[in-house]
Amino acid sequence: MPAETKLFRCLNDNYGVLIHDPATGATAAIDAPEAAPIEAALKQTGWKLTDILVTHHHGDHTGGIAALKQKHQCRVVAPKAEAAKIPRVDETVREGDKVSVGKLSANVIETPGHTAGHITYWFHGDKLAFAGDTLFSIGCGRVIEGTMEMMWMSLKKLRDLPGDTKVYCGHEYTLANIKFAQTIEPDNAVLKARAAEAAKQIADGQWTIPTTLDEEKAANPFLRADVPSVAASLGLAGKPATQVFAEIRERKNKF
Ligand SMILES: [Zn+2]
């Protein structure tokens, strides 16, 4: 049976999301920004929390773990490289590992850069990827603990997943990301369409995620650092993609 998901907002601009296996009743929270909105989503759906799958150690992704674990005795799965910084971890995972949520199965993809041990959970059977703060809709996370090259390699790994994969990310930054992206590629038609779509979604009180990899590949400048026209628009024609990516990321930091 296909996975069901429930998306909701947490803290200021974080997303929380539940993934549910209707066959077994298992339900995982992807990260736990804070307990209350997750409890509210569980109540609304009638689902029982069995697992928390953590993408990285930042407090706005882990602040709700202790309270949820206390109440639900759920399993907490976290990246091996960051387990010491994450509360109440039961199981650590790394590249190539598989994580089950009932009968659903996720591949662990290491996507360092934002933090040194950041991971993405890819539920290949359901074409869902939970990318935390690595890939955003029309953006990417700040490169805090890793190098620009590391982040570019991580984004390329995600870009290589099937194009119809739906991507859930950790924050609602889409409109600001689009505004920035249009400074790099003002004539990108897919980006223009996305700008109109996202503005309407926000005005209607809807979410701008999940996005799809096909859409991101066409409009997200951070996934397009190796597209010659993108390099040219930055005055970096013929330069290595890592350098182009770094320039885009640095411009976004100052935007
Ligand atoms: Zn973060």
XYZ file of C-alpha atoms and ligand atoms in Angstrom:
256
model
C 0.000 0.000 0.000
C 1.338 3.474 -0.818
C 2.627 5.726 1.945
C 0.464 8.558 3.262
C 1.953 11.850 4.410
C 0.833 14.724 6.586
C 2.606 18.070 6.297
C 2.318 20.912 8.823
C 4.198 23.965 10.071
C 6.368 24.168 13.200
C 8.259 26.981 14.960
C 8.633 30.065 12.714
C 9.269 28.614 9.287
C 10.003 24.900 9.796
C 8.005 22.109 8.277
C 7.042 18.978 10.144
C 5.962 15.897 8.234
C 4.629 12.478 9.104
C 4.908 9.427 6.868
C 2.413 6.651 7.518
C 2.250 3.025 6.406
C -1.440 2.129 6.122
C -0.619 -1.600 5.969
C 0.913 -1.760 9.452
C -0.088 1.531 11.077
C 3.560 2.554 11.541
C 4.145 6.307 11.441
C 7.398 8.248 11.389
C 8.003 11.919 12.014
C 10.771 13.259 9.820
C 12.666 15.397 12.328
C 10.962 16.828 15.387
C 11.177 20.629 15.418
C 8.765 20.795 18.383
C 6.411 18.313 19.998
C 3.064 20.183 20.044
C 2.400 20.489 16.280
C 3.459 16.846 15.832
C 1.024 15.777 18.571
C -1.679 17.850 16.865
C -0.973 16.179 13.500
C -1.105 12.733 15.141
C -4.416 13.571 16.753
C -5.837 14.863 13.488
C -4.835 11.772 11.519
C -5.380 9.216 14.262
C -1.902 7.825 13.552
C 0.375 6.432 16.270
C 3.964 7.627 16.320
C 6.384 4.702 16.021
C 9.565 6.364 14.731
C 11.422 9.650 14.449
C 13.860 9.855 11.535
C 16.360 12.653 12.128
C 18.150 14.359 9.230
C 20.653 16.431 11.241
C 21.430 17.705 14.712
C 20.193 21.320 14.610
C 17.864 22.266 17.447
C 15.038 23.297 15.118
C 14.961 19.692 13.885
C 15.485 17.880 17.199
C 13.851 20.057 19.893
C 10.733 17.880 20.119
C 12.453 14.484 20.348
C 12.681 14.103 24.133
C 9.004 14.890 24.796
C 7.772 12.695 21.926
C 9.978 9.783 22.956
C 8.774 10.067 26.540
C 5.138 9.921 25.473
C 5.226 7.438 22.571
C 8.333 5.314 23.279
C 9.073 5.698 19.575
C 12.352 4.623 17.979
C 14.741 7.487 17.201
C 16.930 6.985 14.114
C 19.751 9.461 13.473
C 22.896 9.917 11.380
C 25.809 8.050 12.927
C 28.149 11.013 12.532
C 25.872 13.290 14.596
C 24.314 10.868 17.083
C 26.222 12.360 20.022
C 24.544 15.740 19.389
C 20.991 14.331 19.104
C 18.894 13.351 22.139
C 17.601 9.838 22.864
C 18.964 8.084 19.757
C 18.156 4.339 19.469
C 19.643 3.535 16.107
C 22.322 5.170 13.969
C 22.502 4.968 10.187
C 24.900 5.853 7.417
C 25.165 5.822 3.621
C 23.633 2.708 2.110
C 21.649 1.683 5.195
C 17.946 0.965 4.964
C 15.342 2.157 7.459
C 11.925 0.510 7.706
C 8.757 2.274 8.783
C 6.337 -0.640 8.952
C 6.511 -2.079 5.451
C 7.851 1.159 3.943
C 11.556 1.303 3.294
C 13.957 4.240 3.044
C 17.508 4.338 1.750
C 19.895 6.520 3.707
C 21.813 8.971 1.531
C 24.589 10.973 3.163
C 24.222 14.622 2.116
C 26.811 16.581 4.133
C 27.466 20.305 3.781
C 24.829 22.097 5.843
C 26.076 19.937 8.724
C 28.918 17.434 8.515
C 26.712 14.379 8.998
C 23.409 15.428 7.381
C 21.427 12.575 5.793
C 18.433 12.313 3.460
C 15.808 9.558 3.708
C 14.733 8.295 0.283
C 11.605 6.125 0.244
C 12.272 4.830 -3.265
C 9.116 2.677 -3.464
C 6.950 5.721 -2.772
C 9.134 8.208 -4.666
C 9.524 10.435 -1.613
C 12.724 12.098 -0.376
C 13.060 13.902 2.942
C 15.997 16.228 2.410
C 16.028 18.226 5.665
C 18.128 21.364 5.213
C 20.147 20.134 2.223
C 17.771 20.826 -0.679
C 14.993 23.402 -0.437
C 12.354 24.319 -2.967
C 14.362 26.551 -5.389
C 17.177 26.739 -2.830
C 19.595 24.843 -0.638
C 20.760 24.982 2.961
C 23.553 27.198 4.166
C 26.937 25.516 4.066
C 27.771 25.642 7.769
C 29.910 22.643 8.724
C 31.009 21.297 5.361
C 32.706 22.718 2.281
C 31.120 24.118 -0.869
C 32.405 21.111 -2.782
C 30.807 18.743 -0.264
C 27.431 20.503 -0.577
C 27.576 20.483 -4.370
C 28.328 16.725 -4.346
C 25.403 16.162 -1.964
C 23.018 18.125 -4.174
C 24.217 16.188 -7.213
C 23.435 12.921 -5.419
C 19.867 14.114 -4.837
C 19.629 15.398 -8.399
C 20.409 11.874 -9.626
C 17.288 10.398 -7.987
C 14.299 9.781 -10.310
C 12.829 13.060 -11.586
C 9.341 12.322 -10.309
C 10.612 11.974 -6.724
C 8.677 14.285 -4.420
C 11.004 16.275 -2.157
C 10.076 17.420 1.335
C 12.402 19.935 2.961
C 12.822 21.461 6.401
C 11.733 25.065 5.846
C 9.268 27.286 3.994
C 11.705 29.565 2.158
C 10.289 29.188 -1.351
C 9.246 32.769 -2.155
C 12.546 34.264 -0.961
C 14.432 31.542 -2.809
C 12.563 32.322 -6.036
C 13.291 36.034 -5.682
C 16.982 35.231 -5.428
C 16.916 32.612 -8.219
C 15.445 35.194 -10.592
C 18.555 37.350 -10.123
C 20.576 34.445 -11.587
C 18.155 33.289 -14.295
C 15.621 36.072 -14.981
C 14.528 34.461 -18.252
C 14.040 30.899 -16.972
C 10.446 30.086 -17.978
C 10.034 27.224 -15.495
C 11.193 29.535 -12.711
C 8.727 32.216 -13.812
C 5.893 29.698 -13.721
C 7.013 28.499 -10.306
C 7.059 32.106 -9.039
C 3.423 32.553 -10.034
C 2.426 29.172 -8.636
C 4.181 29.687 -5.278
C 2.773 33.194 -4.833
C -0.719 31.762 -5.320
C -0.045 28.847 -2.958
C 1.113 31.212 -0.199
C -1.772 33.646 -0.793
C -4.199 30.719 -0.527
C -2.623 29.578 2.746
C -1.244 26.406 1.143
C 2.209 24.823 1.252
C 4.763 25.247 -1.533
C 6.145 21.752 -0.935
C 6.574 18.967 -1.786
C 8.390 19.898 -4.948
C 9.683 17.402 -7.521
C 13.241 16.816 -8.642
C 12.287 17.475 -12.259
C 11.002 20.898 -11.289
C 14.068 21.623 -9.156
C 16.422 20.537 -11.924
C 14.737 23.016 -14.247
C 14.487 26.001 -11.886
C 16.710 25.681 -8.800
C 20.010 27.508 -9.476
C 21.837 25.437 -6.853
C 21.155 22.282 -8.901
C 22.172 24.096 -12.091
C 25.743 25.119 -11.280
C 26.959 22.932 -14.165
C 24.565 24.455 -16.722
C 26.713 26.624 -19.058
C 24.165 29.479 -19.255
C 24.075 29.711 -15.448
C 27.864 29.921 -15.228
C 27.837 32.548 -17.989
C 25.240 34.689 -16.212
C 27.606 34.847 -13.220
C 30.605 35.751 -15.380
C 32.060 32.283 -14.760
C 31.741 30.686 -18.204
C 33.856 27.531 -18.448
C 34.672 27.462 -14.720
C 34.233 24.290 -12.636
C 30.739 23.643 -11.284
C 31.999 23.753 -7.695
C 33.209 27.312 -8.214
C 29.912 28.310 -9.821
C 27.978 26.682 -6.980
C 30.109 28.505 -4.389
C 29.477 31.833 -6.110
C 25.696 31.230 -6.130
C 25.735 30.203 -2.457
C 27.826 33.244 -1.457
C 25.534 35.597 -3.354
C 22.517 34.042 -1.638
C 24.174 34.513 1.780
C 24.392 38.247 1.060
C 21.010 38.553 -0.666
Zn 19.681 22.931 9.904
